[in-house]
Coordinates of C-alpha atoms in Angstrom, one line a residue:
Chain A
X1 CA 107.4 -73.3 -21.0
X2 CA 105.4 -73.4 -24.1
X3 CA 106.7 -70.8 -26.8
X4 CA 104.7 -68.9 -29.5
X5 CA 105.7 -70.1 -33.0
X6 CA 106.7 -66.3 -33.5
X7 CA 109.1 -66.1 -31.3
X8 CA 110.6 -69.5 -32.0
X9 CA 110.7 -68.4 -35.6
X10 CA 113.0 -65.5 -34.1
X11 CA 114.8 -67.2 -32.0
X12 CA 116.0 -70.5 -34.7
X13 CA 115.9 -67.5 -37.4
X14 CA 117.0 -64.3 -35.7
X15 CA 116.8 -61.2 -38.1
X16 CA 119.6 -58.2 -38.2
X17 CA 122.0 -60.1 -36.0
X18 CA 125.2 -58.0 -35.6
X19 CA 127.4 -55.1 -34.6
X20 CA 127.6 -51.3 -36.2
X21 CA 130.9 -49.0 -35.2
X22 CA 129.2 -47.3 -32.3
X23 CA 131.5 -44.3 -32.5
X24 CA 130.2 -43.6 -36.2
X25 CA 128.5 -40.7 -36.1
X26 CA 124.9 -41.9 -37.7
X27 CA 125.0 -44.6 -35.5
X28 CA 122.6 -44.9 -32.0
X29 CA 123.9 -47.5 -29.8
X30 CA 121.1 -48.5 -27.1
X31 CA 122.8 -51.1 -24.5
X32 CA 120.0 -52.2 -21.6
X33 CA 119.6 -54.9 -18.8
X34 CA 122.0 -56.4 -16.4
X35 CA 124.1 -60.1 -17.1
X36 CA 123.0 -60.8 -13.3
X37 CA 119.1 -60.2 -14.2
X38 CA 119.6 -62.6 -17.2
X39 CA 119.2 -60.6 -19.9
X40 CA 121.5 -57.8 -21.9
X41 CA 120.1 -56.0 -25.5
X42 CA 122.0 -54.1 -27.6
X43 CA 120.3 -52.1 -30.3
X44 CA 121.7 -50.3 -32.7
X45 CA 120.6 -48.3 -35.4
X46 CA 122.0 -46.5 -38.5
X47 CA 120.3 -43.1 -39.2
X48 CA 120.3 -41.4 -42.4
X49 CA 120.1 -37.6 -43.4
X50 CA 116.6 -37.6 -43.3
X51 CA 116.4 -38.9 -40.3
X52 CA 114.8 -42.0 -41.0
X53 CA 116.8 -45.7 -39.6
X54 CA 118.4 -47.2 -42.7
X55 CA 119.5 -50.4 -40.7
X56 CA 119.3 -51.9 -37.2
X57 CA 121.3 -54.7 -35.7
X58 CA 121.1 -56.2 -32.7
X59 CA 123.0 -58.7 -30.2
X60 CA 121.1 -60.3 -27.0
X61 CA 121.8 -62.3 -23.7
X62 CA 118.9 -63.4 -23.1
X63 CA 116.3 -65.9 -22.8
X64 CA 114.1 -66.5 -26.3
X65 CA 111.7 -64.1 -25.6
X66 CA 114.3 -61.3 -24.8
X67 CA 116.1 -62.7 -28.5
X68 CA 112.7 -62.9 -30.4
X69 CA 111.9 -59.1 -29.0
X70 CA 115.2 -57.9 -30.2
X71 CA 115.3 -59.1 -33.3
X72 CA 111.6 -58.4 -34.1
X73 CA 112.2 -54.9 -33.4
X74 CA 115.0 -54.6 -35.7
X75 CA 112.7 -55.7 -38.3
X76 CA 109.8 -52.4 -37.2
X77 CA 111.8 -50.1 -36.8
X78 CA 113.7 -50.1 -40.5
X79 CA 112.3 -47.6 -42.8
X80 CA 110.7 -45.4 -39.8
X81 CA 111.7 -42.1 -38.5
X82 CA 113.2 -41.5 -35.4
X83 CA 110.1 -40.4 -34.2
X84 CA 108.2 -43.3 -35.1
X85 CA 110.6 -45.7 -33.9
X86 CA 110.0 -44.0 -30.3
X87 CA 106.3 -44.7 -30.6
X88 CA 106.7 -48.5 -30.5
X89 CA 105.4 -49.8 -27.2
X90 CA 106.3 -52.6 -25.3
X91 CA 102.4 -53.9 -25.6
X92 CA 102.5 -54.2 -29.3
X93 CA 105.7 -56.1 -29.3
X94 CA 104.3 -58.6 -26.2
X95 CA 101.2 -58.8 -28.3
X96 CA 102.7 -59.5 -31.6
X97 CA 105.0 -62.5 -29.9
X98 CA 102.1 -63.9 -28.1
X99 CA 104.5 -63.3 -25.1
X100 CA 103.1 -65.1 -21.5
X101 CA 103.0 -62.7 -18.6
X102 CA 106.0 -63.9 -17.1
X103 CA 108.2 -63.0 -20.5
X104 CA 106.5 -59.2 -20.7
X105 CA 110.0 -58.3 -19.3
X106 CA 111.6 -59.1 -22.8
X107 CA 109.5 -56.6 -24.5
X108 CA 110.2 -53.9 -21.8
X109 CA 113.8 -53.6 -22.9
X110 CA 113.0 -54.1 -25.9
X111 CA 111.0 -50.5 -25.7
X112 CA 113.8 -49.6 -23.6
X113 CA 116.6 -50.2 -26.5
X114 CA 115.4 -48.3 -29.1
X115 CA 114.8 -45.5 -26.7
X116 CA 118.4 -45.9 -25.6
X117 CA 119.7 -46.0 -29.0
X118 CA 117.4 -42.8 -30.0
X119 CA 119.0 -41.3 -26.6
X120 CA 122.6 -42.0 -27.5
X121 CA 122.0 -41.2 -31.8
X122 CA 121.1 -37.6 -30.9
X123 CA 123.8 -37.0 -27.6
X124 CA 126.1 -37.8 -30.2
X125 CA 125.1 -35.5 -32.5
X126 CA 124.8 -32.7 -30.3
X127 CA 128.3 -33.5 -29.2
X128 CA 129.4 -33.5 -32.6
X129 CA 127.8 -30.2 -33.3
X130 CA 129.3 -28.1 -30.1
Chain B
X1 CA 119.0 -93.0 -31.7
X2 CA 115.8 -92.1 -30.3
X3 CA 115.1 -87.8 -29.8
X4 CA 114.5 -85.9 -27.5
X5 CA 117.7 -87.5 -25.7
X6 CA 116.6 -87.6 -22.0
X7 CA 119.7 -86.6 -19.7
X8 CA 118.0 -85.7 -16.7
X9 CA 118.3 -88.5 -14.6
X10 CA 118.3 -86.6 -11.6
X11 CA 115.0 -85.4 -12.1
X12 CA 113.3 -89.2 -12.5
X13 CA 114.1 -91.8 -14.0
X14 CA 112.0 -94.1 -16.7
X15 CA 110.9 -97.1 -14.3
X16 CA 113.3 -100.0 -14.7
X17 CA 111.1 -102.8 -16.6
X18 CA 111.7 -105.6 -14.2
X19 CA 110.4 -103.6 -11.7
X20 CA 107.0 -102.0 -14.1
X21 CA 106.2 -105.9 -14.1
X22 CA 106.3 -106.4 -10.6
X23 CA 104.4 -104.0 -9.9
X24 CA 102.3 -105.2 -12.1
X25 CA 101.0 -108.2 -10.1
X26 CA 99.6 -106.1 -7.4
X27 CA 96.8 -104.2 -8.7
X28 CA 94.7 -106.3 -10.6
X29 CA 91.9 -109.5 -9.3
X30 CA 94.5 -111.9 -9.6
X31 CA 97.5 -110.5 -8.2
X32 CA 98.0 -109.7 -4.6
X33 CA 96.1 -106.2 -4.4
X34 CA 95.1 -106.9 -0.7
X35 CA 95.4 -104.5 1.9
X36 CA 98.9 -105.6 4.1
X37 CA 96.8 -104.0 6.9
X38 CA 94.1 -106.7 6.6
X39 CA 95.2 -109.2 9.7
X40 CA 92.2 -111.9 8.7
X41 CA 92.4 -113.4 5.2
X42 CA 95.4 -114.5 2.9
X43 CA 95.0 -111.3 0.8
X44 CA 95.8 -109.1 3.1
X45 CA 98.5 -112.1 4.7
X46 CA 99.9 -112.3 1.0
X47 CA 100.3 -108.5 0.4
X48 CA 102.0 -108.0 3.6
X49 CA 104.2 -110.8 2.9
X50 CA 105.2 -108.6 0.1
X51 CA 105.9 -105.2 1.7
X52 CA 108.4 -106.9 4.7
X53 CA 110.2 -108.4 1.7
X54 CA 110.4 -104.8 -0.3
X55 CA 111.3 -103.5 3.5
X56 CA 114.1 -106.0 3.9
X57 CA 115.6 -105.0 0.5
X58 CA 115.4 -101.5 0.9
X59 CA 116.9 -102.0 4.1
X60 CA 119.9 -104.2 2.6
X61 CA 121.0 -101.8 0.5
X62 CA 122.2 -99.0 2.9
X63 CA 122.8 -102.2 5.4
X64 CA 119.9 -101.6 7.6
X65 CA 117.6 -103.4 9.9
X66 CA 114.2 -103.9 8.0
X67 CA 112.6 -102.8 11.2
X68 CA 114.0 -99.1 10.8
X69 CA 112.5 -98.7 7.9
X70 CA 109.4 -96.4 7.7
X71 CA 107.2 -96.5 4.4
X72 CA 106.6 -92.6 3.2
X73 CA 105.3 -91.2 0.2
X74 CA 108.2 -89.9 -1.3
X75 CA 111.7 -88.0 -0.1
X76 CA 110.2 -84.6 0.4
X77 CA 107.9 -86.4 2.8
X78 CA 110.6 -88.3 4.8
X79 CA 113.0 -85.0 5.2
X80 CA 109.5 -83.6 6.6
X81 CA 108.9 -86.2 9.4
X82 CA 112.9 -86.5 9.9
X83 CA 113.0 -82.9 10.6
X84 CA 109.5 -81.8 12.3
X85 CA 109.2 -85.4 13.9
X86 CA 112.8 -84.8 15.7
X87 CA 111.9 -80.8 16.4
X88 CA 108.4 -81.4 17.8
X89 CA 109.7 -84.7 20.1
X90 CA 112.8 -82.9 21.1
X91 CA 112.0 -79.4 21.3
X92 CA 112.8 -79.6 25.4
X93 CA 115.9 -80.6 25.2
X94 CA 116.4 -77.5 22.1
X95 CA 115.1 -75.3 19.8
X96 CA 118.3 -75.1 17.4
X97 CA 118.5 -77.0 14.2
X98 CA 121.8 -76.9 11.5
X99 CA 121.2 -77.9 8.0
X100 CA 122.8 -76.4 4.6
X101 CA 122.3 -73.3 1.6
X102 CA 122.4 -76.1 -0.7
X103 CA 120.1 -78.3 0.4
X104 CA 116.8 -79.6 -1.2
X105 CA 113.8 -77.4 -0.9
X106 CA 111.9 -80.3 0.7
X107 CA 114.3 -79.8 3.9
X108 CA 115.0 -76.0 3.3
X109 CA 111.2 -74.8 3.5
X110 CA 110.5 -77.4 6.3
X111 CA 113.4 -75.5 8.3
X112 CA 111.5 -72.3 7.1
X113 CA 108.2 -73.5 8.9
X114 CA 109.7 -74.5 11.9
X115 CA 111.0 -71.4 11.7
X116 CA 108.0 -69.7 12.1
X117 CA 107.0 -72.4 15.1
X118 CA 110.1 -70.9 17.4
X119 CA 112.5 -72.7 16.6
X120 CA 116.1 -71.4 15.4
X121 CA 118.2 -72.7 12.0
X122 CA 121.8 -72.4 10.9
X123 CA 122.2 -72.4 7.6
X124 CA 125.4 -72.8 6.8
X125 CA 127.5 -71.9 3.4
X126 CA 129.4 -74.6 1.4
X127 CA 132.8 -74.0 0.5
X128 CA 132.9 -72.9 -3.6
X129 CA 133.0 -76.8 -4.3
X130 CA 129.8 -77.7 -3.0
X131 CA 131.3 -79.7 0.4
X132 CA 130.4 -78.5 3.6
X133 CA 133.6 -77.8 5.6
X134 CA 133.7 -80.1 9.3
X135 CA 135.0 -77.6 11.3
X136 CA 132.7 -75.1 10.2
X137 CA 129.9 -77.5 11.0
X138 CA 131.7 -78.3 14.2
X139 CA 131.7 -74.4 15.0
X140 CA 128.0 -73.5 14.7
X141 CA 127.2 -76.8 17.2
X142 CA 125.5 -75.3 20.3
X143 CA 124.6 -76.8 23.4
X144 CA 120.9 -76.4 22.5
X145 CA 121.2 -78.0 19.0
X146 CA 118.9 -80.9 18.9
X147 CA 119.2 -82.1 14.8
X148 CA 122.1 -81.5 11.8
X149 CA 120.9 -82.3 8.5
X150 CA 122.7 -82.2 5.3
X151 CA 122.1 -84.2 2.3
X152 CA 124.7 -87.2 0.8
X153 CA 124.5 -85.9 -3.1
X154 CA 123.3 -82.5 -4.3
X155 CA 120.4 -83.0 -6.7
X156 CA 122.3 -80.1 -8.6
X157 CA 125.8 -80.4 -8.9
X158 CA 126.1 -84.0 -7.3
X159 CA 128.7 -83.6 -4.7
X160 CA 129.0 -86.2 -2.1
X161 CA 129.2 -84.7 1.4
X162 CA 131.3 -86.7 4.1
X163 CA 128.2 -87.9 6.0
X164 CA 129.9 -90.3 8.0
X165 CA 132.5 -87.9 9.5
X166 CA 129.8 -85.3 10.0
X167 CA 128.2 -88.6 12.0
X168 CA 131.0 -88.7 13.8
X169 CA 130.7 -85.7 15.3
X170 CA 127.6 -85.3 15.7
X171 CA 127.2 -88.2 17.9
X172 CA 130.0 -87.2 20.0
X173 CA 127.9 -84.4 20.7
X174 CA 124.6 -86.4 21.2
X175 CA 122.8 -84.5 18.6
X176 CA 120.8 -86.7 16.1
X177 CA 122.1 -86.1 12.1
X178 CA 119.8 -86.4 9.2
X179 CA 120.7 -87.4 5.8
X180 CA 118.7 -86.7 2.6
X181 CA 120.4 -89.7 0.1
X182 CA 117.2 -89.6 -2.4
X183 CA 120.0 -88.6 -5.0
X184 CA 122.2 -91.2 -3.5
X185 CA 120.8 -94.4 -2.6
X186 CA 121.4 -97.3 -5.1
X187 CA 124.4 -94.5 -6.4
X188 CA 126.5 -94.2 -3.5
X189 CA 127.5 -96.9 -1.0
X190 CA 125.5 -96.3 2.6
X191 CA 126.0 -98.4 5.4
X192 CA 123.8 -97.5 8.1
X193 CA 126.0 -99.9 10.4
X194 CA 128.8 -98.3 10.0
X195 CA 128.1 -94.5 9.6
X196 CA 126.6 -92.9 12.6
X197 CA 123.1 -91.4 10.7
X198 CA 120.1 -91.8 12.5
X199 CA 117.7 -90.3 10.0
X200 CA 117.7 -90.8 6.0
X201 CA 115.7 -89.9 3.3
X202 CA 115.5 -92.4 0.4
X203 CA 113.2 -92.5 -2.4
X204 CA 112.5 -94.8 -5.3
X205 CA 112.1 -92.5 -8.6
X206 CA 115.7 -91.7 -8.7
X207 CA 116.5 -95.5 -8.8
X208 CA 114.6 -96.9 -11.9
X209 CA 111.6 -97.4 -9.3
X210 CA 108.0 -95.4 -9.4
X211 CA 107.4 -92.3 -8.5
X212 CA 105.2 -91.2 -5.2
X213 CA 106.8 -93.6 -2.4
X214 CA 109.7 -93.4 -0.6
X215 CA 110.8 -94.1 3.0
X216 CA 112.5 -93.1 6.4
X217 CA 115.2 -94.8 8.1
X218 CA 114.6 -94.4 11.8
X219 CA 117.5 -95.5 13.8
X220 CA 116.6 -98.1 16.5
X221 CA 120.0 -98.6 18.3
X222 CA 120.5 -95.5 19.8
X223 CA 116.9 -95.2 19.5
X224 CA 115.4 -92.1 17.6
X225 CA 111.9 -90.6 18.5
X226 CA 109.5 -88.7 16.6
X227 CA 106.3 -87.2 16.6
X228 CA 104.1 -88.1 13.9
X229 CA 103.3 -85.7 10.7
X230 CA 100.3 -87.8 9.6
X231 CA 98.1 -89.2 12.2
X232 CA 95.3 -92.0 11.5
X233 CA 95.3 -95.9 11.8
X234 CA 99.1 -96.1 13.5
X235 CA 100.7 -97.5 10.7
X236 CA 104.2 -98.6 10.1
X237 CA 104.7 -98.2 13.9
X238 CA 102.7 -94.9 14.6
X239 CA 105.2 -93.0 12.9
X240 CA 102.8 -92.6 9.5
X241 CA 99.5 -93.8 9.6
X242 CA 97.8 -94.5 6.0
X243 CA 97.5 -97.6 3.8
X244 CA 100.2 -98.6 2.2
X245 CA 100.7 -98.1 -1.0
X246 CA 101.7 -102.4 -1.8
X247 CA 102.0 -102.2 -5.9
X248 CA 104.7 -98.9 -5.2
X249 CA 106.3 -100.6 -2.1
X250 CA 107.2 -103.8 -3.9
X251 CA 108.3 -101.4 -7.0
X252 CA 110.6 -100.0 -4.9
X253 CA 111.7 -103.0 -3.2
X254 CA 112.7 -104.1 -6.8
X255 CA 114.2 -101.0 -7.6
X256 CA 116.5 -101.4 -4.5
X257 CA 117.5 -104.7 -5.2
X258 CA 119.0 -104.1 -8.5
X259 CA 120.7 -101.3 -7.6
X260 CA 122.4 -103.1 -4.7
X261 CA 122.8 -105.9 -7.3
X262 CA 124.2 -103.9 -10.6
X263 CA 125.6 -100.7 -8.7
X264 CA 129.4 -101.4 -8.8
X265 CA 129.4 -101.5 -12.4
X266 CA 126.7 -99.3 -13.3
X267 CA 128.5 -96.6 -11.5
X268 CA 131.9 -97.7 -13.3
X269 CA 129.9 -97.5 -16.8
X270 CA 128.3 -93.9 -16.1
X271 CA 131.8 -92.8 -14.8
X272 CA 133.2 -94.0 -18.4
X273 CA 130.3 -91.6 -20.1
X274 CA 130.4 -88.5 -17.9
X275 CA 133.8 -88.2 -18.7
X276 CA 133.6 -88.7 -22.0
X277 CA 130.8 -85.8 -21.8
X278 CA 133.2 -83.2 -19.5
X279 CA 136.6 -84.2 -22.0
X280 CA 133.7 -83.1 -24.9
X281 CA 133.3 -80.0 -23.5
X282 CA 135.8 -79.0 -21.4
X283 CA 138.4 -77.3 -23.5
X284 CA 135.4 -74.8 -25.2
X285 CA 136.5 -71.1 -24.1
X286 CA 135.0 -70.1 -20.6
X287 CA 133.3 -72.7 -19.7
X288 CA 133.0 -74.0 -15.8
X289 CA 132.3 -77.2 -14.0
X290 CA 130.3 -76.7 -11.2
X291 CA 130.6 -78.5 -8.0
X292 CA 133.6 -80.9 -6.6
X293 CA 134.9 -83.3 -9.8
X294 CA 136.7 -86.3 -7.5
X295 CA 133.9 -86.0 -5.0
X296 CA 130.9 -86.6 -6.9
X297 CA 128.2 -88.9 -8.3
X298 CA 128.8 -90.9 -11.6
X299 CA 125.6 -89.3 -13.1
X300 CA 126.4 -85.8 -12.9
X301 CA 127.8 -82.9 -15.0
X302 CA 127.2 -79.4 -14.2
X303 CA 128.3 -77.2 -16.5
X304 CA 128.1 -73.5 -16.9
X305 CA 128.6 -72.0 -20.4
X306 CA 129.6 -67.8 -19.7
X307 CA 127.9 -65.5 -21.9
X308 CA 125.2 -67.2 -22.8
X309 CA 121.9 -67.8 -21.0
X310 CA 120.5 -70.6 -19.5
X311 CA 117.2 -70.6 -20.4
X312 CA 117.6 -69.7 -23.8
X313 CA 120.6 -72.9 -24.1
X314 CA 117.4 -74.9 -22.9
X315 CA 115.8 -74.1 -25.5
X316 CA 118.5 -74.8 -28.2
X317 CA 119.1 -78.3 -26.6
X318 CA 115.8 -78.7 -27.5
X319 CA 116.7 -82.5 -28.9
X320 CA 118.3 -83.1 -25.5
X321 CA 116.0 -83.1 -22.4
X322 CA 118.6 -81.2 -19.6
X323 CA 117.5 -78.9 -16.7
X324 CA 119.0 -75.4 -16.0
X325 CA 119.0 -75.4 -12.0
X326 CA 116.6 -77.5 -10.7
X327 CA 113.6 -78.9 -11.7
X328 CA 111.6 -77.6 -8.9
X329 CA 112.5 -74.0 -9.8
X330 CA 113.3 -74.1 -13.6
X331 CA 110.1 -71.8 -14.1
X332 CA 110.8 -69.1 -12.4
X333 CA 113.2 -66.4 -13.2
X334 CA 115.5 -66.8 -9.9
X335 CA 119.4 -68.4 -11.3
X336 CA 120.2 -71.4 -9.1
X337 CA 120.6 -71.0 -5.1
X338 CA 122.8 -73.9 -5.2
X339 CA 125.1 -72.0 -7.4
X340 CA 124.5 -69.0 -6.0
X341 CA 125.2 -70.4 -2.7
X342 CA 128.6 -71.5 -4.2
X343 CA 130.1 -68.3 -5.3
X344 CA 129.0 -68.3 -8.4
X345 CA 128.5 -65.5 -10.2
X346 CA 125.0 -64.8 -11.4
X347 CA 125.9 -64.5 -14.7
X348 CA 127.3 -68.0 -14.4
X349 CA 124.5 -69.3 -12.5
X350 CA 122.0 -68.5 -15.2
X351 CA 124.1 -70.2 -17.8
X352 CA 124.3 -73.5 -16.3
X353 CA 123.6 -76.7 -17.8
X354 CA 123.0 -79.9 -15.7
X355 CA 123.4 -82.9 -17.6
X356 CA 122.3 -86.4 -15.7
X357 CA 122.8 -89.6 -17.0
X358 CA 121.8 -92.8 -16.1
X359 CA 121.0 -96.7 -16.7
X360 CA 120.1 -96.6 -20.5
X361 CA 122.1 -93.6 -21.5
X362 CA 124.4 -94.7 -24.5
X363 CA 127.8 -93.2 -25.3
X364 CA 126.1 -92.4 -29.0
X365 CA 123.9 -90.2 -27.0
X366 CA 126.8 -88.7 -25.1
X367 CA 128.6 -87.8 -29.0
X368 CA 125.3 -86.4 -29.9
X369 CA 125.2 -83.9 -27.0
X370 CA 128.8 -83.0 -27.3
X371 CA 128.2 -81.5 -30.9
X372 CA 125.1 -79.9 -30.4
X373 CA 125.8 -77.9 -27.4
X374 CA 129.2 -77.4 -28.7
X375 CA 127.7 -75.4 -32.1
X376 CA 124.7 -74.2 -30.1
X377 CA 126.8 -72.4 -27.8
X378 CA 129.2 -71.3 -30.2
X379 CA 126.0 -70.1 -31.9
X380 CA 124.3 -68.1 -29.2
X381 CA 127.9 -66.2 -28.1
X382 CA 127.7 -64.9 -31.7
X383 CA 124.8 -63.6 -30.6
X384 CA 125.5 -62.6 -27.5
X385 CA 127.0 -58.8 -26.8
X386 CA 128.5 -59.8 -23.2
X387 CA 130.5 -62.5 -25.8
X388 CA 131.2 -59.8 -28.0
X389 CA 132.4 -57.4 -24.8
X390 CA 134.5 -60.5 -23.3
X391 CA 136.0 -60.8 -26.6
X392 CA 137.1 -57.2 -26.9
X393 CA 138.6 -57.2 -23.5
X394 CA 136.3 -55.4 -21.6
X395 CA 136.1 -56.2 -18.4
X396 CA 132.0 -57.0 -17.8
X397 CA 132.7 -56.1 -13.9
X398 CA 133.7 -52.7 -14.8
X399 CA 130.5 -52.3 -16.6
X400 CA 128.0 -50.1 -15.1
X401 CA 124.8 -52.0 -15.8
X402 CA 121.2 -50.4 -15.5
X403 CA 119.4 -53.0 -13.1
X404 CA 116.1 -53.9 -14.0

């Protein structure tokens, strides 16, 4: 399978590669996929007062697609609000990686994680809060 | 040190030179390019002369008579006249069939269509080393089985099933037994005099030879019918009508006589490098050979590498040319049914690696491989949360994962 250079840039030079303490408090851990469908994402993403993601790390089992996606959306979603990061859609990462139809998938939990992470940063809050 | 390495010997193989020049002489004006078929000038006298010397080599090395030997074009052809020939001709006397999970595709979807014609299949599970178990076998006989087929070597993990015991039984039964050896012939000794196969699959591209012919043994003594898949001028005994292809025969014929020739200590000199891939590899943290070690072909290594995926190890070894699975299904999404068929987890299953070497594979080759899966791997686990997860002592089992 031929890959786009994007996502072999990703893949040899993956961005924001790593692990936060998901039990910190400004922390949104989003964990999708199975090990037995080939592919596992974990996003996670440091939130600041304002509500805006200071930092994002990821780790994936995956094929390249599923690695480039994850770390590309680390790099979008830096800098934006919550809000925004929920906005990002599976299309524009597909598109962006020049992803085959086949590899669409990748993307999809990639839109999936950083809902998950969202999901989880606010549960914890309200948690924390009650 | 030429890259990409190629170490996937079990998909093709490079066509031995010696053979490339033989074949050669049969295509152009001044070589024998006649049809064998032609019966009334030297051409066709000359070419023919040619294909009953390729038959009589292919036939001496699995210790044949040249006369049971059936040009076809490839394996996936000769596991389809084996299986529908023997179906079709014996369907009176039986509409049951027994063949294994871990067979090739070319004998697994021709089970499928017959199938569909009425007819019933077995298909029965190896035992977690790839070896199909004799009294299992044994147990799913039936009065109204007409045909057992299991292959010599996996194409995947390269475990060499006891065909001539499952012979023996099946011809104390009187039920015929087909053997798909295109991943053994030339690798594995086979002698049709003394092992009780009347039907087996051989092919020349995974013996140095050229791709797109192959051939059928048909057992003459006690005799084996079929009816014919391909129907036209009653070729090669009615059994498969077409001209034959002279320039890939004789390639083949070549092919087959240096492996009979050079076997014994090619097989000793692979034997030396596949082990000195496995000790390599073997004492990196979870990591799992796949398949039977003692009971195996010299070529092959199949390794599985948890917590990381195969796909995206493919595309690390990108210097090394190695398939995850098989070749026929490396582009889909599925993780190996041979492996699957084994036990194997599927998170093991999609991280497998196999590695096939072969005549011009060097151990400088073998060194090269070692290090770079060994930091690629190490490489992707870092990445890897399921490494991460493993690492922390969580037990990935216990996890409740959202499907997709």
């Amino acid at each position: 399978m031929a890959y786009s250079e994007k996502v072999l840039d990703h893949y040899e030079n993956p961005r924001n590669v790593g692990k936060m303490d998901a039990k910190n408090l400004d922390v949104g851990t989003g964990m999708v996929g199975a090990p037995a469908c080939g592919d596992v994402m974990r996003l996670q993403i440091k939130v600041n007062g304002e509500g805006v993601i200071e930092d994002a790390k990821f780790k994936t089992y995956g094929c390249g697609s599923a690695i480039a996606s994850s770390s590309l959306l680390t790099e979008w979603v830096k800098g934006k609000t919550l809000e925004e990061a929920q906005q990002i859609k599976n299309s524009q990462i597909a598109e962006e990686l020049a992803l085959p139809p086949v590899k669409v998938h990748c993307s999809v939990l990639a839109e999936d994680a950083i809902k998950a992470a969202v999901t989880d940063y606010h549960e914890k809050r309200n948690q924390g809060e009650s | 040190m030429k890259l990409p390495i190629y170490m996937d010997y079990s998909a093709t193989t490079p066509v031995d030179p010696r053979v490339a020049e033989m074949m050669c002489s049969f295509l152009t004006p001044d070589g024998t390019f006649g049809n064998p078929a032609s019966r009334s000038h030297q051409f066709g006298w000359d070419a023919d002369d040619a294909v009953e010397e390729a038959r009589r080599q292919v036939a001496s090395l699995i210790n044949a008579n040249p006369k049971e030997i059936v040009w076809t074009s490839g394996a996936t052809e000769s596991d389809n006249l084996a299986i529908k020939g023997v179906a079709h001709f014996y369907s009176k006397r039986g509409k049951h069939l027994i063949t294994c999970k871990t067979e090739h595709k070319a004998v697994l979807d021709t089970c499928r269509q017959l199938e569909r014609e009425g007819f019933e299949i077995t298909y029965l599970d190896p035992e977690p080393n790839g070896l199909v178990d004799l009294q299992k076998l044994e147990a799913a006989l039936r009065e109204d089985t007409i045909l057992v087929s299991i292959m010599h070597v996996n194409n995947e993990i390269g475990v060499i099933q006891d065909v001539a015991a499952i012979g023996e039984l099946t011809r104390s039964r009187k039920i015929l037994f087909h053997v798909d050896a295109a991943q053994s012939a030339g690798k594995v000794p086979i002698d049709m005099d003394t092992m009780k196969i009347d039907l087996l699959s051989v092919c020349a591209h995974k013996i140095y030879g050229p791709k797109g012919i192959g051939a059928l043994y048909v057992r003459r003594k006690p005799r084996v019918r079929l009816e014919a898949q391909i129907h036209g001028g009653g070729h090669e005994r009615g059994m498969r009508s077409g001209t034959l292809a002279s320039h890939q025969i004789v390639g083949m014929g070549e092919a087959f006589r240096i492996a009979e020739e050079e076997m014994a200590q090619e097989n000793a000199r692979l034997m030396t490098l596949r082990s000195r891939l496995w000790d390599g590899l073997k004492d990196m943290e979870e990591v799992y050979l796949n398949g039977d070690l003692e009971h195996r072909v010299a070529g092959n290594l199949n390794v599985s590498f948890a917590f990381v995926e195969g796909e995206s190890l493919i595309m690390a070894l990108k210097d090394i040319a190695v398939s995850s699975g098989s070749a026929c299904t490396s582009s889909s999404l599925e993780p190996s049914y041979v492996l699957r068929a084994l036990g194997r987890e599927d998170e093991l299953a999609h991280s497998s690696i196999r590695f096939t070497i072969g005549r011009f594979s060097t151990a400088e080759e073998v060194d090269y491989v070692v290090d770079l899966v060994r930091d690629q791997v190490t490489r992707l686990r870092e990445m890897s949360p399921l490494w991460d997860m493993f690492k922390d002592g969580v037990d990935l089992k216990t996890v409740q994962w959202a499907a997709h």
